[in-house]
Coordinates of C-alpha atoms and ligand atoms in Angstrom, one line a residue:
X1 CA 78.9 168.1 102.2
X2 CA 78.6 166.8 98.7
X3 CA 75.2 165.5 97.7
X4 CA 75.5 162.0 96.3
X5 CA 72.8 159.6 95.1
X6 CA 72.5 156.3 96.8
X7 CA 71.4 155.0 100.2
X8 CA 71.5 157.6 102.9
X9 CA 74.0 156.9 105.7
X10 CA 73.9 158.1 109.2
X11 CA 75.5 161.5 109.4
X12 CA 78.9 161.2 111.0
X13 CA 79.3 162.7 114.4
X14 CA 82.7 164.3 114.3
X15 CA 83.5 163.4 118.0
X16 CA 82.6 159.7 117.4
X17 CA 84.8 159.7 114.3
X18 CA 87.8 160.8 116.3
X19 CA 87.2 158.4 119.2
X20 CA 90.0 156.0 120.0
X21 CA 89.0 152.3 119.4
X22 CA 89.8 149.3 121.5
X23 CA 91.7 147.6 118.7
X24 CA 93.3 150.8 117.3
X25 CA 91.6 149.8 114.0
X26 CA 89.6 152.6 112.3
X27 CA 86.5 150.9 110.8
X28 CA 87.8 148.3 108.3
X29 CA 91.2 150.0 108.2
X30 CA 93.3 147.6 110.2
X31 CA 96.4 148.4 112.2
X32 CA 99.1 146.2 110.9
X33 CA 102.0 145.2 113.2
X34 CA 105.4 144.2 111.8
X35 CA 105.6 140.6 110.5
X36 CA 108.0 139.9 113.3
X37 CA 105.4 140.9 115.8
X38 CA 102.7 138.7 114.4
X39 CA 104.9 135.7 113.5
X40 CA 106.4 133.1 115.8
X41 CA 109.8 131.6 115.3
X42 CA 108.5 128.1 116.1
X43 CA 105.6 128.3 113.6
X44 CA 105.6 127.5 109.9
X45 CA 103.1 127.8 107.1
X46 CA 104.4 124.8 105.2
X47 CA 104.6 121.1 106.0
X48 CA 108.0 119.8 105.1
X49 CA 109.3 116.5 106.1
X50 CA 112.2 116.4 108.6
X51 CA 115.4 115.9 106.5
X52 CA 117.2 112.6 106.5
X53 CA 120.3 112.7 108.7
X54 CA 123.1 114.2 106.6
X55 CA 126.7 115.4 107.0
X56 CA 127.0 119.2 106.3
X57 CA 129.6 120.0 103.7
X58 CA 130.1 123.6 104.8
X59 CA 133.4 122.9 106.5
X60 CA 132.2 123.9 110.0
X61 CA 130.6 127.2 108.7
X62 CA 127.1 125.9 109.0
X63 CA 124.7 128.0 111.2
X64 CA 124.4 126.6 114.7
X65 CA 121.2 128.2 115.7
X66 CA 117.9 129.4 114.1
X67 CA 117.7 132.2 111.6
X68 CA 115.0 133.9 113.7
X69 CA 112.6 134.4 110.8
X70 CA 108.9 134.8 111.8
X71 CA 106.6 131.9 110.9
X72 CA 103.1 132.5 109.8
X73 CA 100.3 130.3 108.5
X74 CA 99.3 131.0 104.9
X75 CA 96.1 133.0 105.9
X76 CA 98.2 135.0 108.3
X77 CA 100.8 135.8 105.7
X78 CA 98.1 136.6 103.1
X79 CA 96.3 139.0 105.5
X80 CA 99.5 140.7 106.4
X81 CA 100.5 141.5 102.9
X82 CA 97.0 142.3 101.7
X83 CA 96.5 144.8 104.6
X84 CA 99.8 146.4 103.8
X85 CA 98.8 146.7 100.1
X86 CA 95.6 148.5 101.2
X87 CA 97.6 151.1 103.1
X88 CA 99.1 152.2 99.8
X89 CA 97.7 155.3 98.2
X90 CA 98.6 155.3 94.6
X91 CA 97.5 156.7 91.3
X92 CA 95.2 153.7 90.9
X93 CA 93.4 154.9 94.1
X94 CA 92.8 158.5 93.3
X95 CA 94.1 161.8 92.1
X96 CA 97.7 162.2 93.1
X97 CA 98.5 165.9 92.7
X98 CA 102.2 165.8 93.6
X99 CA 103.9 168.6 91.7
X100 CA 107.2 167.8 90.0
X101 CA 106.5 164.1 90.2
X102 CA 104.2 163.6 87.1
X103 CA 102.0 161.0 88.7
X104 CA 100.1 159.9 85.6
X105 CA 98.0 156.8 84.9
X106 CA 100.0 153.7 84.0
X107 CA 98.0 152.0 81.2
X108 CA 97.2 148.3 81.8
X109 CA 98.3 147.6 78.2
X110 CA 101.9 148.5 79.3
X111 CA 101.7 146.0 82.1
X112 CA 100.5 143.3 79.8
X113 CA 103.3 143.9 77.4
X114 CA 105.9 144.0 80.1
X115 CA 104.8 140.6 81.3
X116 CA 105.2 138.9 77.9
X117 CA 107.6 136.1 78.6
X118 CA 110.1 137.3 75.8
X119 CA 110.5 140.5 77.8
X120 CA 109.6 139.5 81.4
X121 CA 111.4 136.2 81.7
X122 CA 114.7 136.8 80.1
X123 CA 118.1 137.1 81.8
X124 CA 120.7 139.7 81.2
X125 CA 123.4 137.0 80.8
X126 CA 121.5 135.1 78.1
X127 CA 123.4 134.8 74.8
X128 CA 122.6 137.8 72.7
X129 CA 121.3 135.6 69.8
X130 CA 118.4 134.6 72.1
X131 CA 117.3 138.1 73.1
X132 CA 117.3 139.8 69.7
X133 CA 113.7 141.0 70.2
X134 CA 114.5 142.6 73.5
X135 CA 117.5 144.4 72.1
X136 CA 115.4 145.6 69.2
X137 CA 112.9 147.0 71.6
X138 CA 115.7 148.9 73.4
X139 CA 116.9 150.2 70.1
X140 CA 113.4 151.3 69.0
X141 CA 112.8 153.1 72.3
X142 CA 116.2 154.8 72.0
X143 CA 115.3 156.0 68.5
X144 CA 112.0 157.4 69.8
X145 CA 113.8 159.2 72.6
X146 CA 116.3 160.8 70.2
X147 CA 113.5 161.8 67.8
X148 CA 111.4 163.4 70.5
X149 CA 114.3 165.3 72.0
X150 CA 116.2 166.1 68.8
X151 CA 119.4 164.7 70.2
X152 CA 122.2 162.6 68.8
X153 CA 122.6 159.7 71.2
X154 CA 121.0 158.2 74.3
X155 CA 122.4 156.2 77.2
X156 CA 119.6 153.8 78.2
X157 CA 121.0 152.2 81.4
X158 CA 120.5 154.9 84.1
X159 CA 117.9 153.6 86.6
X160 CA 116.2 156.8 87.7
X161 CA 116.3 160.6 87.1
X162 CA 119.0 161.2 89.7
X163 CA 121.1 158.3 88.2
X164 CA 120.6 159.9 84.8
X165 CA 121.9 163.2 86.1
X166 CA 124.9 161.3 87.3
X167 CA 125.4 159.8 83.9
X168 CA 125.0 163.1 82.0
X169 CA 127.3 164.9 84.3
X170 CA 129.9 162.2 84.1
X171 CA 129.8 162.4 80.3
X172 CA 130.3 166.2 80.7
X173 CA 133.2 165.6 83.1
X174 CA 134.8 163.1 80.6
X175 CA 134.4 165.6 77.7
X176 CA 136.1 168.3 79.8
X177 CA 138.9 165.9 80.8
X178 CA 139.4 164.9 77.1
X179 CA 139.9 168.6 76.3
X180 CA 142.6 168.7 79.0
X181 CA 140.5 171.1 81.2
X182 CA 139.6 168.6 83.9
X183 CA 141.7 170.5 86.5
X184 CA 140.2 174.0 85.7
X185 CA 136.5 173.5 85.0
X186 CA 135.4 172.4 88.5
X187 CA 132.3 174.5 89.1
X188 CA 128.7 173.8 88.1
X189 CA 126.0 176.5 88.1
X190 CA 122.6 175.5 89.6
X191 CA 119.6 177.8 89.8
X192 CA 118.1 178.4 93.3
X193 CA 114.9 176.8 92.2
X194 CA 116.5 173.5 91.2
X195 CA 115.4 170.1 92.4
X196 CA 117.7 169.0 95.2
X197 CA 119.1 166.1 93.1
X198 CA 120.9 168.6 90.8
X199 CA 123.4 170.1 93.3
X200 CA 123.7 166.7 95.0
X201 CA 124.7 165.1 91.7
X202 CA 127.3 167.8 90.9
X203 CA 128.7 167.6 94.4
X204 CA 128.8 163.8 94.3
X205 CA 131.2 163.7 91.4
X206 CA 133.4 166.4 92.8
X207 CA 132.2 169.7 91.4
X208 CA 131.7 172.8 93.4
X209 CA 128.1 174.2 93.2
X210 CA 127.5 177.8 92.5
X211 CA 123.9 178.9 93.0
X212 CA 122.3 181.1 90.3
X213 CA 119.7 183.5 91.7
X214 CA 116.3 183.5 89.9
X215 CA 114.6 186.7 88.7
X216 CA 111.5 187.9 90.6
X217 CA 109.4 186.4 87.9
X218 CA 110.7 182.9 88.7
X219 CA 113.0 182.4 85.7
X220 CA 116.7 182.6 85.0
X221 CA 118.2 185.7 83.5
X222 CA 120.8 184.9 80.8
X223 CA 122.8 188.0 81.9
X224 CA 123.2 186.5 85.4
X225 CA 124.4 183.3 83.8
X226 CA 126.8 185.2 81.5
X227 CA 128.2 187.0 84.6
X228 CA 128.7 183.7 86.5
X229 CA 130.1 181.5 83.7
X230 CA 133.9 181.6 83.2
X231 CA 136.8 179.3 82.4
X232 CA 136.3 177.5 85.7
X233 CA 132.7 176.5 84.9
X234 CA 131.9 173.0 83.6
X235 CA 128.2 173.2 83.1
X236 CA 124.8 174.6 84.2
X237 CA 122.1 172.3 85.4
X238 CA 118.8 173.8 84.5
X239 CA 115.3 172.4 84.6
X240 CA 112.8 173.3 81.8
X241 CA 109.9 173.8 82.3
X242 CA 111.3 174.8 85.6
X243 CA 110.2 173.8 89.1
X244 CA 108.0 176.9 89.4
X245 CA 106.0 175.4 86.4
X246 CA 107.3 178.1 84.0
X247 CA 109.0 177.6 80.7
X248 CA 112.4 179.4 80.7
X249 CA 111.9 182.1 78.1
X250 CA 115.6 182.7 77.6
X251 CA 116.7 179.1 77.5
X252 CA 118.4 179.5 74.1
X253 CA 120.4 182.6 75.3
X254 CA 121.4 180.7 78.4
X255 CA 122.6 177.7 76.3
X256 CA 124.5 180.2 74.0
X257 CA 126.2 181.8 77.1
X258 CA 127.4 178.4 78.3
X259 CA 128.7 177.3 74.9
X260 CA 130.5 180.6 74.2
X261 CA 132.3 180.1 77.6
X262 CA 133.3 176.5 76.6
X263 CA 130.8 175.0 79.1
X264 CA 127.9 172.5 78.7
X265 CA 124.2 172.7 79.3
X266 CA 122.7 169.9 81.4
X267 CA 118.9 170.1 81.3
X268 CA 116.9 168.3 84.0
X269 CA 114.2 166.7 81.9
X270 CA 111.9 165.5 84.7
X271 CA 109.3 167.9 83.5
X272 CA 109.4 166.7 79.9
X273 CA 105.8 165.6 80.1
X274 CA 104.7 169.2 79.5
X275 CA 106.6 169.7 76.2
X276 CA 106.7 166.3 74.4
X277 CA 105.8 166.9 70.8
X278 CA 105.9 170.7 71.4
X279 CA 109.6 171.6 71.8
X280 CA 112.8 169.5 71.3
X281 CA 115.6 170.1 73.9
X282 CA 118.1 169.6 71.1
X283 CA 116.8 172.7 69.3
X284 CA 117.2 174.7 72.6
X285 CA 120.9 174.0 72.8
X286 CA 120.8 171.3 75.5
X287 CA 123.9 169.0 75.7
X288 CA 122.5 166.3 78.0
X289 CA 119.1 165.6 79.5
X290 CA 117.7 162.8 81.5
X291 CA 114.2 161.6 80.8
X292 CA 112.2 160.0 83.6
X293 CA 110.4 157.2 81.8
X294 CA 108.5 156.8 85.1
X295 CA 107.1 160.3 84.8
X296 CA 106.8 161.3 81.2
X297 CA 106.2 157.9 79.6
X298 CA 103.8 156.6 82.3
X299 CA 105.8 153.8 83.7
X300 CA 104.8 153.3 87.4
X301 CA 106.8 154.9 90.2
X302 CA 106.7 155.8 93.8
X303 CA 107.9 154.2 97.0
X304 CA 111.5 154.1 95.8
X305 CA 111.3 152.4 92.5
X306 CA 111.6 151.1 90.0
X307 CA 112.5 154.0 87.8
X308 CA 114.3 154.5 84.5
X309 CA 116.2 157.6 83.5
X310 CA 117.8 157.4 80.0
X311 CA 120.0 160.4 79.1
X312 CA 120.0 161.9 75.7
X313 CA 123.2 163.5 74.5
X314 CA 124.1 166.1 71.9
X315 CA 126.8 165.8 69.3
X316 CA 129.3 167.3 71.7
X317 CA 128.8 164.5 74.3
X318 CA 127.6 161.5 72.3
X319 CA 131.0 159.8 72.2
X320 CA 131.3 159.7 76.0
X321 CA 128.1 157.7 76.6
X322 CA 128.7 154.8 79.0
X323 CA 128.8 151.1 78.2
X324 CA 126.9 148.9 77.8
X325 CA 124.9 149.9 74.7
X326 CA 123.0 148.2 71.9
X327 CA 124.1 148.6 68.3
X328 CA 122.8 147.2 65.0
X329 CA 125.1 144.6 63.5
X330 CA 124.1 143.1 60.1
X331 CA 120.5 142.1 60.3
X332 CA 120.5 141.9 64.1
X333 CA 121.5 143.6 67.3
X334 CA 124.7 143.4 69.4
X335 CA 125.6 144.6 72.8
X336 CA 128.8 146.7 73.2
X337 CA 129.9 145.7 76.7
X338 CA 133.5 146.9 76.9
X339 CA 135.4 150.1 76.4
X340 CA 137.8 148.7 73.8
X341 CA 135.0 147.5 71.6
X342 CA 133.4 150.9 71.9
X343 CA 136.7 152.6 71.1
X344 CA 137.0 150.6 67.9
X345 CA 133.7 152.3 66.9
X346 CA 135.2 155.7 67.6
X347 CA 133.6 156.2 71.0
X348 CA 135.3 157.0 74.3
X349 CA 132.8 155.9 77.0
X350 CA 133.3 157.4 80.4
X351 CA 132.9 153.9 81.9
X352 CA 130.2 151.4 82.8
X353 CA 127.2 152.8 84.7
X354 CA 125.3 149.7 85.6
X355 CA 125.9 146.0 85.9
X356 CA 123.4 145.2 83.1
X357 CA 121.4 147.1 80.5
X358 CA 118.9 149.2 82.4
X359 CA 115.3 148.6 83.5
X360 CA 113.9 146.2 80.8
X361 CA 110.4 146.3 82.2
X362 CA 110.3 150.1 82.1
X363 CA 111.6 150.1 78.5
X364 CA 108.7 147.8 77.5
X365 CA 106.1 150.0 79.2
X366 CA 107.5 153.2 77.8
X367 CA 107.6 152.0 74.3
X368 CA 104.1 150.5 74.7
X369 CA 102.9 153.9 75.8
X370 CA 104.6 155.6 72.9
X371 CA 103.3 153.3 70.2
X372 CA 99.8 153.2 71.6
X373 CA 99.7 157.0 71.7
X374 CA 101.6 157.8 68.5
X375 CA 103.2 161.1 67.9
X376 CA 99.9 163.0 67.8
X377 CA 98.7 161.3 71.0
X378 CA 101.9 162.2 72.9
X379 CA 101.6 165.8 71.8
X380 CA 98.0 165.8 72.9
X381 CA 98.9 164.4 76.3
X382 CA 101.4 167.3 76.8
X383 CA 98.8 169.9 75.9
X384 CA 96.2 168.3 78.1
X385 CA 98.6 168.1 81.0
X386 CA 99.3 171.8 80.8
X387 CA 95.6 172.6 80.2
X388 CA 94.6 170.6 83.3
X389 CA 97.2 172.5 85.5
X390 CA 95.9 175.8 84.1
X391 CA 92.3 174.7 84.8
X392 CA 93.2 174.1 88.5
X393 CA 95.0 177.4 88.5
X394 CA 92.0 179.4 87.1
X395 CA 89.5 177.7 89.4
X396 CA 91.5 178.5 92.5
X397 CA 93.0 181.9 91.7
X398 CA 90.3 183.9 93.5
X399 CA 91.0 182.1 96.8
X400 CA 94.7 181.0 96.8
X401 CA 97.6 183.2 95.9
X402 CA 100.1 182.4 93.2
X403 CA 103.7 183.8 93.2
X404 CA 103.8 183.9 89.4
X405 CA 100.1 184.2 88.8
X406 CA 100.4 186.8 86.1
X407 CA 100.7 184.2 83.3
X408 CA 99.6 180.7 82.5
X409 CA 101.7 177.9 83.9
X410 CA 103.6 175.7 81.5
X411 CA 103.8 172.6 83.6
X412 CA 102.4 172.3 87.2
X413 CA 100.7 175.1 89.0
X414 CA 102.3 176.8 92.0
X415 CA 100.6 178.5 94.9
X416 CA 102.2 180.1 97.9
X417 CA 100.9 180.7 101.5
X418 CA 100.4 184.5 101.3
X419 CA 96.6 183.8 101.2
X420 CA 96.8 181.9 104.6
X421 CA 98.5 184.8 106.4
X422 CA 96.8 185.5 109.7
X423 CA 94.6 182.4 109.5
X424 CA 96.7 180.3 111.9
X425 CA 96.8 177.6 109.2
X426 CA 100.1 176.7 107.5
X427 CA 100.8 175.0 104.2
X428 CA 101.5 171.8 106.1
X429 CA 98.1 172.0 108.0
X430 CA 96.3 172.6 104.7
X431 CA 98.0 169.5 103.2
X432 CA 97.1 167.4 106.2
X433 CA 93.5 168.4 105.9
X434 CA 93.5 167.2 102.3
X435 CA 94.2 163.7 103.7
X436 CA 90.9 163.8 105.7
X437 CA 89.2 164.6 102.4
X438 CA 90.7 161.5 100.7
X439 CA 93.4 163.3 98.7
X440 CA 97.1 162.7 98.8
X441 CA 98.5 166.2 99.4
X442 CA 100.3 168.1 96.7
X443 CA 104.0 168.8 96.9
X444 CA 104.6 171.3 99.7
X445 CA 107.5 173.6 100.6
X446 CA 109.1 173.0 97.2
X447 CA 110.5 174.9 95.3
X448 CA 112.3 176.5 98.2
X449 CA 112.3 180.0 96.5
X450 CA 108.6 180.3 97.2
X451 CA 107.2 180.8 100.7
X452 CA 105.0 177.9 101.9
X453 CA 104.9 176.5 98.3
X454 CA 102.1 174.2 97.2
X455 CA 102.9 172.6 93.9
X456 CA 100.0 170.8 92.1
X457 CA 100.5 168.7 88.9
X458 CA 97.2 167.0 87.9
X459 CA 98.6 165.5 84.7
X460 CA 96.6 164.8 81.6
X461 CA 95.1 161.6 82.8
X462 CA 92.6 163.3 85.1
X463 CA 89.1 163.9 83.7
X464 CA 87.3 167.2 84.0
X465 CA 84.9 165.5 86.6
X466 CA 87.9 164.4 88.7
X467 CA 89.5 167.9 88.5
X468 CA 86.1 169.5 89.4
X469 CA 85.8 167.4 92.5
X470 CA 89.4 168.2 93.5
X471 CA 88.9 171.9 92.9
X472 CA 85.6 171.9 94.9
X473 CA 87.4 170.2 97.8
X474 CA 90.3 172.7 97.8
X475 CA 87.8 175.6 97.6
X476 CA 85.8 174.2 100.6
X477 CA 89.1 173.8 102.6
X478 CA 90.3 177.3 101.5
X479 CA 87.1 178.9 102.6
X480 CA 87.1 177.1 105.9
X481 CA 90.6 178.3 106.5
X482 CA 89.6 181.9 105.7
X483 CA 86.5 181.6 108.0
X484 CA 88.8 180.7 110.9
X485 CA 88.0 177.0 111.3
X486 CA 91.6 176.6 112.3
X487 CA 91.1 173.3 114.2
X488 CA 90.0 171.5 111.1
X489 CA 93.6 172.0 109.9
X490 CA 95.9 172.1 112.9
X491 CA 94.7 168.8 114.2
X492 CA 94.4 167.1 110.8
X493 CA 94.4 164.4 109.7
X494 CA 91.6 163.3 112.0
X495 CA 90.4 160.3 110.1
X496 CA 93.7 158.6 109.1
X497 CA 94.8 155.6 111.1
X498 CA 97.8 157.5 112.2
X499 CA 97.6 161.3 112.8
X500 CA 100.5 163.7 112.8
X501 CA 103.8 162.0 112.7
X502 CA 107.2 163.5 113.7
X503 CA 108.4 163.5 110.1
X504 CA 111.7 165.2 110.9
X505 CA 112.5 162.6 113.5
X506 CA 111.4 159.8 111.2
X507 CA 113.8 161.1 108.5
X508 CA 116.7 161.9 110.8
X509 CA 116.6 158.9 113.0
X510 CA 114.8 156.2 111.2
X511 CA 114.1 152.9 113.0
X512 CA 115.1 150.4 110.4
X513 CA 115.7 147.4 112.6
X514 CA 113.3 145.3 114.6
X515 CA 114.8 144.0 117.9
X516 CA 113.0 141.3 119.7
X517 CA 111.4 142.5 122.9
X518 CA 112.8 141.2 126.2
X519 CA 111.0 138.1 127.3
X520 CA 107.9 138.9 129.5
X521 CA 108.2 137.5 133.0
X522 CA 105.4 135.3 134.1
X523 CA 103.2 137.5 136.4
X524 CA 102.4 134.6 138.7
X525 CA 106.1 134.1 139.5
Ligands
PLP1 C1 111.8 163.6 89.9 C2 112.8 164.6 89.7 C3 114.1 164.3 89.7 C4 114.7 163.0 90.1 O1 114.2 161.9 89.5 P1 114.2 160.5 90.2 O2 113.7 159.6 89.1 O3 113.3 160.6 91.3 O4 115.6 160.2 90.7 C5 115.0 165.3 89.4 N1 114.6 166.6 89.0 C6 113.3 166.9 89.0 C7 112.8 168.3 88.6 C8 112.3 165.9 89.3 O5 111.0 166.3 89.3

């Protein structure tokens, strides 16, 4: 147990801590039913006068019975939502070591900027003359993204990384169609270690996916790519630094192999946080790359949104960027909304990707992050992120095995489960035991090419003290696993309000709809 100063508390009795309680609550952690279960259809939290008699003007389409919404008093509604918010584990609660996700601190300054009325309260259908500042901000952010990546153009509207993949691959598809090769180039190469969104994107827009085996050292061999790429191949989708946390050493040769064969290089830029200010994808031969503003540029993410995934494009693809986009016109800014306007400017957009212009709030936050850090600060953030990952790697390498542990990592740090062999503890058990210690688990079982993978990305925003406590916790757990304290893991989490859930069933047959229970019959009847 850690020694901490402060008032001594009664030592916890492990059995007591696991005891079921009458309410189901665990200390001040309250069980929270669905709002439909606590509300009553006949109750209301507001006092509105009965309407004057009126004649409906809905031509007989008016609703005949109640909507069935639950009614709650104001304190009941408040408690419900506050309790729900307290169930949320986020980056503002503690270290969030999810590998591949870049869970970094979201500076409050960004939030302040995003709430400025000129950014926060505008409407996408407002006349362009009234939103010149907002358009200028989009244009400035676009310029920074092109500068940092060394690319020619950027499509700002994609709303997440996966949406950016769709955008980039549709630009590639359009470029191939424009060359008259749309019928032949129907295959996309995707390394085995890729994030699942890569093959999903390619398949969604009609490409066949051909897996590229990775070398035993976790990277892609340009000779393998050369052997697989032919006149039928449209592109490769490659992540760099890759999902094993390694910088692809032969990325330039891979790009050349694709270009020589008349194909394109899509780079998954979700791991850009590790190389901002250090390497420019444009210099590496990349044709299209999405940038997760919600990872690299600190805009908040998790729980399904919001995200923002602008796509930078090379000279070869710039003309195919989708509408709408912002251009400079005279002293101000204009929006190019339609393909014919774009064509007048020499472009041939593949279409319109979103109804409006992208995630304005995220644009403001990302630019605020960039301007407050400056070029030197962004470079420093990348260096510190990689340093932090290597610190965790070095501090755990005597206890936990690493598949590619012979060299420093260049993004997140990857462990496998070879060190748990014979202990009766799996990667999943280990992750669940972290919850008891107050940590959100790391990414587990990804990438798929590594057995029992544990992928940890501490990001630059964790202090040394925070990393030291994290490392000490993992060391304590690792030693307990090796000592054979199997139960601490296989039954974990013991202290969470809910214990092991059937995650497969939850994902395969989610219960998304509440149905009112059958009325309870009066027992005295
Ligand atoms: C996060 C991530 C994505 C997908 O990004 P979303 O914004 O979640 O859609 C794609 N590839 C990699 C490597 C990622 O880490």
